[in-house]
Coordinates of C-alpha atoms in Angstrom, one line a residue:
X1 CA -6.2 333.6 -21.3
X2 CA -4.0 331.7 -18.9
X3 CA -0.2 331.6 -19.5
X4 CA -0.3 327.9 -20.4
X5 CA -2.3 328.7 -23.6
X6 CA -0.8 332.1 -24.3
X7 CA 0.4 332.4 -27.9
X8 CA 4.2 332.6 -28.3
X9 CA 5.5 334.2 -31.4
X10 CA 8.4 333.3 -33.7
X11 CA 9.3 330.1 -31.9
X12 CA 8.3 326.5 -32.6
X13 CA 4.6 326.2 -32.1
X14 CA 3.6 322.9 -33.7
X15 CA 6.6 320.7 -34.1
X16 CA 7.6 319.0 -37.4
X17 CA 4.8 320.5 -39.4
X18 CA 5.9 322.2 -42.6
X19 CA 3.8 324.3 -44.9
X20 CA 1.4 325.1 -42.1
X21 CA -2.2 326.2 -42.9
X22 CA -4.7 327.6 -40.5
X23 CA -8.3 328.4 -41.4
X24 CA -10.8 330.1 -39.1
X25 CA -14.3 329.0 -40.0
X26 CA -17.4 331.3 -39.9
X27 CA -18.4 329.7 -36.6
X28 CA -15.1 330.7 -35.0
X29 CA -13.6 327.2 -35.1
X30 CA -9.9 327.0 -36.0
X31 CA -8.5 324.2 -38.2
X32 CA -4.9 323.3 -38.8
X33 CA -3.2 321.2 -41.5
X34 CA 0.3 320.8 -42.8
X35 CA 2.8 318.5 -44.4
X36 CA 3.9 315.7 -42.1
X37 CA 7.5 314.4 -42.2
X38 CA 6.6 311.1 -43.8
X39 CA 4.7 312.9 -46.6
X40 CA 2.2 310.0 -46.5
X41 CA -1.1 311.5 -45.3
X42 CA -3.3 314.5 -44.7
X43 CA -4.1 315.4 -41.1
X44 CA -6.5 317.9 -39.5
X45 CA -6.8 319.3 -36.0
X46 CA -9.4 321.8 -34.7
X47 CA -9.9 324.1 -31.7
X48 CA -12.1 326.9 -30.5
X49 CA -9.0 329.0 -30.1
X50 CA -5.9 329.6 -32.1
X51 CA -3.6 328.7 -29.2
X52 CA -5.6 325.5 -28.6
X53 CA -4.5 324.0 -32.0
X54 CA -1.0 323.3 -30.5
X55 CA -2.3 320.5 -28.3
X56 CA -5.4 319.5 -30.2
X57 CA -5.8 315.9 -31.3
X58 CA -4.6 315.4 -34.8
X59 CA -6.7 313.2 -37.0
X60 CA -5.7 311.5 -40.3
X61 CA -8.5 312.1 -42.7
X62 CA -6.8 310.7 -45.9
X63 CA -3.9 308.4 -46.7
X64 CA -1.8 308.2 -49.8
X65 CA -2.5 305.5 -52.4
X66 CA -0.5 302.3 -52.4
X67 CA 0.1 302.7 -56.1
X68 CA -0.2 305.2 -58.9
X69 CA -1.2 308.8 -58.6
X70 CA -1.5 310.3 -55.1
X71 CA 1.0 307.7 -54.0
X72 CA 4.0 309.7 -52.8
X73 CA 5.1 313.2 -51.5
X74 CA 1.8 314.3 -50.1
X75 CA 2.6 318.0 -49.7
X76 CA 1.1 321.3 -48.5
X77 CA -2.6 320.7 -47.9
X78 CA -4.9 323.7 -47.6
X79 CA -8.4 323.6 -46.2
X80 CA -11.0 325.8 -47.8
X81 CA -14.8 326.2 -47.4
X82 CA -16.5 327.1 -50.7
X83 CA -20.2 327.2 -51.5
X84 CA -21.2 325.0 -48.5
X85 CA -18.6 322.3 -48.9
X86 CA -15.1 321.7 -47.6
X87 CA -12.1 321.3 -50.0
X88 CA -8.5 320.2 -49.4
X89 CA -6.1 321.3 -52.1
X90 CA -2.8 319.4 -52.0
X91 CA 0.0 318.1 -54.1
X92 CA 1.2 314.5 -54.6
X93 CA 3.6 312.4 -56.5
X94 CA 3.1 309.1 -58.2
X95 CA 4.1 305.9 -56.3
X96 CA 6.1 304.8 -59.4
X97 CA 7.4 308.3 -60.0
X98 CA 7.5 310.3 -56.8
X99 CA 8.6 313.5 -58.6
X100 CA 5.6 313.5 -60.8
X101 CA 4.0 316.1 -58.5
X102 CA 0.6 317.4 -59.5
X103 CA -2.2 319.2 -57.6
X104 CA -5.3 317.3 -56.4
X105 CA -8.5 317.9 -54.5
X106 CA -10.6 316.3 -51.8
X107 CA -14.2 317.3 -51.1
X108 CA -16.3 316.9 -47.9
X109 CA -20.0 317.9 -47.9
X110 CA -20.5 317.1 -44.2
X111 CA -20.6 319.8 -41.5
X112 CA -17.5 318.7 -39.7
X113 CA -14.4 318.2 -41.9
X114 CA -12.7 316.0 -39.3
X115 CA -15.5 313.5 -38.8
X116 CA -17.0 313.9 -42.3
X117 CA -16.5 311.7 -45.4
X118 CA -13.9 312.9 -47.8
X119 CA -14.1 312.1 -51.5
X120 CA -11.3 312.4 -54.1
X121 CA -12.0 314.7 -57.0
X122 CA -8.8 313.9 -58.7
X123 CA -6.4 316.4 -60.3
X124 CA -7.5 320.0 -60.7
X125 CA -9.0 320.5 -64.1
X126 CA -7.6 323.2 -66.3
X127 CA -9.6 325.4 -68.7
X128 CA -10.7 323.9 -72.0
X129 CA -8.3 326.0 -74.1
X130 CA -5.3 325.6 -71.7
X131 CA -2.9 322.9 -72.9
X132 CA 0.0 323.7 -70.5
X133 CA -1.2 323.8 -66.9
X134 CA -0.3 320.8 -64.6
X135 CA 1.6 319.0 -67.4
X136 CA 4.8 319.5 -65.3
X137 CA 5.9 319.6 -61.7
X138 CA 3.0 321.6 -60.1
X139 CA 2.3 322.2 -56.4
X140 CA 1.4 324.6 -53.6
X141 CA -2.0 325.7 -54.8
X142 CA -4.0 328.2 -52.8
X143 CA -7.5 329.7 -53.5
X144 CA -8.8 333.1 -52.7
X145 CA -12.0 335.1 -53.4
X146 CA -12.2 338.6 -54.8
X147 CA -15.5 340.4 -55.7
X148 CA -17.4 337.2 -55.9
X149 CA -15.0 335.3 -58.0
X150 CA -12.5 332.6 -56.9
X151 CA -8.9 332.5 -58.1
X152 CA -6.4 329.6 -58.0
X153 CA -2.7 330.3 -57.6
X154 CA 0.0 327.6 -57.9
X155 CA 3.6 327.0 -58.6
X156 CA 4.7 325.1 -61.7
X157 CA 8.2 324.3 -63.1
X158 CA 9.2 325.1 -66.7
X159 CA 12.4 324.7 -68.7
X160 CA 15.2 322.2 -68.8
X161 CA 17.7 320.8 -66.3
X162 CA 16.7 321.7 -62.7
X163 CA 13.9 323.8 -64.1
X164 CA 12.4 327.1 -62.8
X165 CA 9.4 327.3 -60.5
X166 CA 7.1 330.1 -61.4
X167 CA 3.7 331.2 -59.9
X168 CA 0.6 331.2 -62.0
X169 CA -3.0 332.4 -61.5
X170 CA -6.4 331.6 -63.1
X171 CA -10.0 332.2 -62.4
X172 CA -12.0 329.2 -61.2
X173 CA -15.2 327.9 -62.8
X174 CA -15.9 325.4 -60.0
X175 CA -13.8 324.5 -56.9
X176 CA -12.2 321.7 -59.0
X177 CA -11.9 323.3 -62.5
X178 CA -10.3 326.4 -63.8
X179 CA -12.2 328.9 -66.0
X180 CA -9.3 330.7 -67.6
X181 CA -5.9 329.8 -69.0
X182 CA -2.8 330.3 -66.8
X183 CA -1.2 333.7 -66.4
X184 CA 2.3 333.9 -64.9
X185 CA 2.5 336.2 -61.9
X186 CA 6.2 335.9 -61.0
X187 CA 9.4 334.1 -61.9
X188 CA 12.6 334.1 -59.8
X189 CA 14.1 337.4 -60.9
X190 CA 16.4 338.2 -58.1
X191 CA 19.5 336.6 -56.5
X192 CA 17.5 335.8 -53.2
X193 CA 15.1 333.7 -55.3
X194 CA 17.8 331.7 -57.0
X195 CA 19.8 330.0 -54.2
X196 CA 20.1 326.2 -54.8
X197 CA 17.1 326.3 -57.1
X198 CA 15.3 329.0 -58.9
X199 CA 12.0 329.0 -57.0
X200 CA 8.8 330.9 -56.5
X201 CA 6.3 328.7 -54.6
X202 CA 3.9 328.6 -51.6
X203 CA 1.6 331.4 -52.4
X204 CA -0.7 332.9 -49.6
X205 CA -3.2 335.8 -49.8
X206 CA -4.2 338.4 -47.3
X207 CA -6.5 341.3 -48.1
X208 CA -6.8 344.7 -46.5
X209 CA -8.1 348.2 -47.4
X210 CA -8.9 347.3 -51.0
X211 CA -5.5 345.7 -51.6
X212 CA -4.5 342.1 -52.2
X213 CA -1.2 340.9 -50.9
X214 CA 0.2 337.7 -52.1
X215 CA 3.2 336.3 -50.3
X216 CA 5.3 333.4 -51.6
X217 CA 8.5 331.5 -50.8
X218 CA 11.8 331.5 -52.7
X219 CA 15.0 329.5 -53.2
X220 CA 15.7 326.0 -51.9
X221 CA 14.3 324.7 -48.6
X222 CA 17.4 325.3 -46.4
X223 CA 18.7 328.5 -44.8
X224 CA 18.2 330.5 -48.0
X225 CA 14.4 329.9 -48.0
X226 CA 12.6 333.2 -47.6
X227 CA 9.4 335.1 -48.4
X228 CA 8.7 337.6 -51.1
X229 CA 5.5 339.5 -51.9
X230 CA 3.3 340.8 -54.7
X231 CA 0.4 343.3 -54.4
X232 CA -2.5 344.5 -56.5
X233 CA -5.7 346.4 -56.0
X234 CA -8.9 344.4 -55.6
X235 CA -10.3 346.6 -58.5
X236 CA -7.5 345.5 -60.9
X237 CA -7.8 342.8 -63.5
X238 CA -6.0 340.2 -61.4
X239 CA -5.2 338.2 -64.6
X240 CA -3.1 341.0 -65.9
X241 CA 0.4 340.4 -64.6
X242 CA 1.3 344.1 -65.0
X243 CA -1.0 345.1 -62.2
X244 CA 0.9 343.1 -59.6
X245 CA 3.8 344.9 -58.0
X246 CA 6.7 342.7 -56.8
X247 CA 8.8 343.7 -53.8
X248 CA 12.5 344.0 -54.6
X249 CA 13.7 342.3 -51.5
X250 CA 12.5 339.5 -49.2
X251 CA 9.9 340.4 -46.7
X252 CA 11.1 337.7 -44.3
X253 CA 14.4 335.8 -44.2
X254 CA 16.7 333.8 -41.9
X255 CA 17.8 335.5 -38.7
X256 CA 20.9 333.8 -37.2
X257 CA 20.7 335.8 -34.0
X258 CA 17.3 334.3 -33.3
X259 CA 18.1 330.8 -34.6
X260 CA 15.4 331.1 -37.2
X261 CA 16.4 329.6 -40.6
X262 CA 14.5 329.2 -43.8
X263 CA 11.2 330.9 -43.0
X264 CA 8.5 330.4 -45.6
X265 CA 5.5 328.6 -47.0
X266 CA 3.1 330.7 -44.9
X267 CA -0.6 331.1 -44.5
X268 CA -2.7 333.8 -42.8
X269 CA -5.3 333.7 -40.1
X270 CA -6.5 336.0 -37.3
X271 CA -6.1 335.4 -33.5
X272 CA -9.0 335.3 -31.1
X273 CA -9.0 339.1 -30.9
X274 CA -9.0 339.5 -34.7
X275 CA -5.3 340.5 -35.1
X276 CA -3.7 339.3 -38.4
X277 CA -1.4 336.4 -37.9
X278 CA 1.2 334.9 -40.3
X279 CA 1.6 331.2 -39.9
X280 CA 4.9 330.0 -41.3
X281 CA 7.5 327.3 -40.9
X282 CA 11.2 327.7 -40.1
X283 CA 14.1 325.6 -38.8
X284 CA 16.2 326.0 -35.7
X285 CA 19.4 324.8 -37.3
X286 CA 21.5 326.6 -39.8
X287 CA 23.3 323.5 -41.0
X288 CA 21.0 320.7 -42.1
X289 CA 22.2 317.1 -42.2
X290 CA 21.3 315.4 -45.6
X291 CA 18.6 316.6 -48.0
X292 CA 16.7 319.5 -46.4
X293 CA 13.5 318.2 -48.0
X294 CA 13.6 315.1 -45.8
X295 CA 14.8 316.7 -42.6
X296 CA 11.8 316.9 -40.2
X297 CA 13.1 320.1 -38.5
X298 CA 10.6 322.5 -40.1
X299 CA 8.3 323.7 -37.3
X300 CA 5.1 325.8 -37.6
X301 CA 5.4 329.2 -36.0
X302 CA 3.2 332.3 -35.6
X303 CA 4.0 336.0 -36.2
X304 CA 1.7 338.9 -35.6
X305 CA 1.3 341.1 -38.8
X306 CA 1.7 344.8 -38.4
X307 CA 0.5 347.3 -41.1
X308 CA 2.6 350.2 -42.4
X309 CA 1.3 353.8 -42.9
X310 CA 1.2 352.9 -46.6
X311 CA -1.1 350.0 -45.9
X312 CA 1.3 347.2 -46.5
X313 CA 1.7 344.2 -44.2
X314 CA 5.0 344.2 -42.3
X315 CA 6.7 341.1 -41.1
X316 CA 9.3 341.3 -38.3
X317 CA 10.6 338.9 -35.6
X318 CA 10.4 341.9 -33.3
X319 CA 6.6 341.8 -33.3
X320 CA 5.3 339.8 -30.4
X321 CA 8.5 339.9 -28.4
X322 CA 8.0 340.6 -24.8

């Protein structure tokens, strides 16, 4: 690999792309999507290598509606390949009520998700006996498979006032409908999850050695934004919240000495050699002008994931340093 395409870690990789998501397909092709600063569309880029995503052409595959649902705040798209079709899970507001954020789905049955036709499947459907899910501010859905079953994990706000963002899980009946009622996985228990807003959001899953690790992001989107983690065994009943162990402290947070602020909303992939990689966004500036949500300075970054003797993923800015 020549130096021009060598991966550089823990520094801006793809600029002004928050909530980055990288998927490596079975044919080895890498795909990248993320929230764009205008929050008005969904984009995709692809490459035969992970490093190639940085300069790959970015294609808009869907644009927000001019009115009504899916008409504002197009956030945190994820690309998944399930049962022979492509799906993009994303969140969106209503043009007439931009904070009415709900989770939606796009489907593409063609071989290439960039050139293929995308169809709207609407809002994710909850289980028949679930009367609560997606009635309030809901976002950041991810999907993962375990023992032949698919699970849907998302953030949803409850309560009054500024409200509290919790993470929930359910089994999936189809890629667009849930099979079971929601179960709460985590609520902001600790001080580092309660800065500015009480927030748990942005779930991402990595599996290794029979264990499932679910990372998430906490607090508001400025300097305090950081990552926490839950873990469970793949043999556990994943709908039983008691089997999930929550880490007491953040697994990744701001580091002023490296000018890395507000790391979070990550995804996982592997590099060309198969090494586990955490894809996350962070800012270069400690002080943000105006509302952090509308500041475009969140850049996608890469971090190699190391594994402890206990079999846990370890996240450190020291990894990958020359």
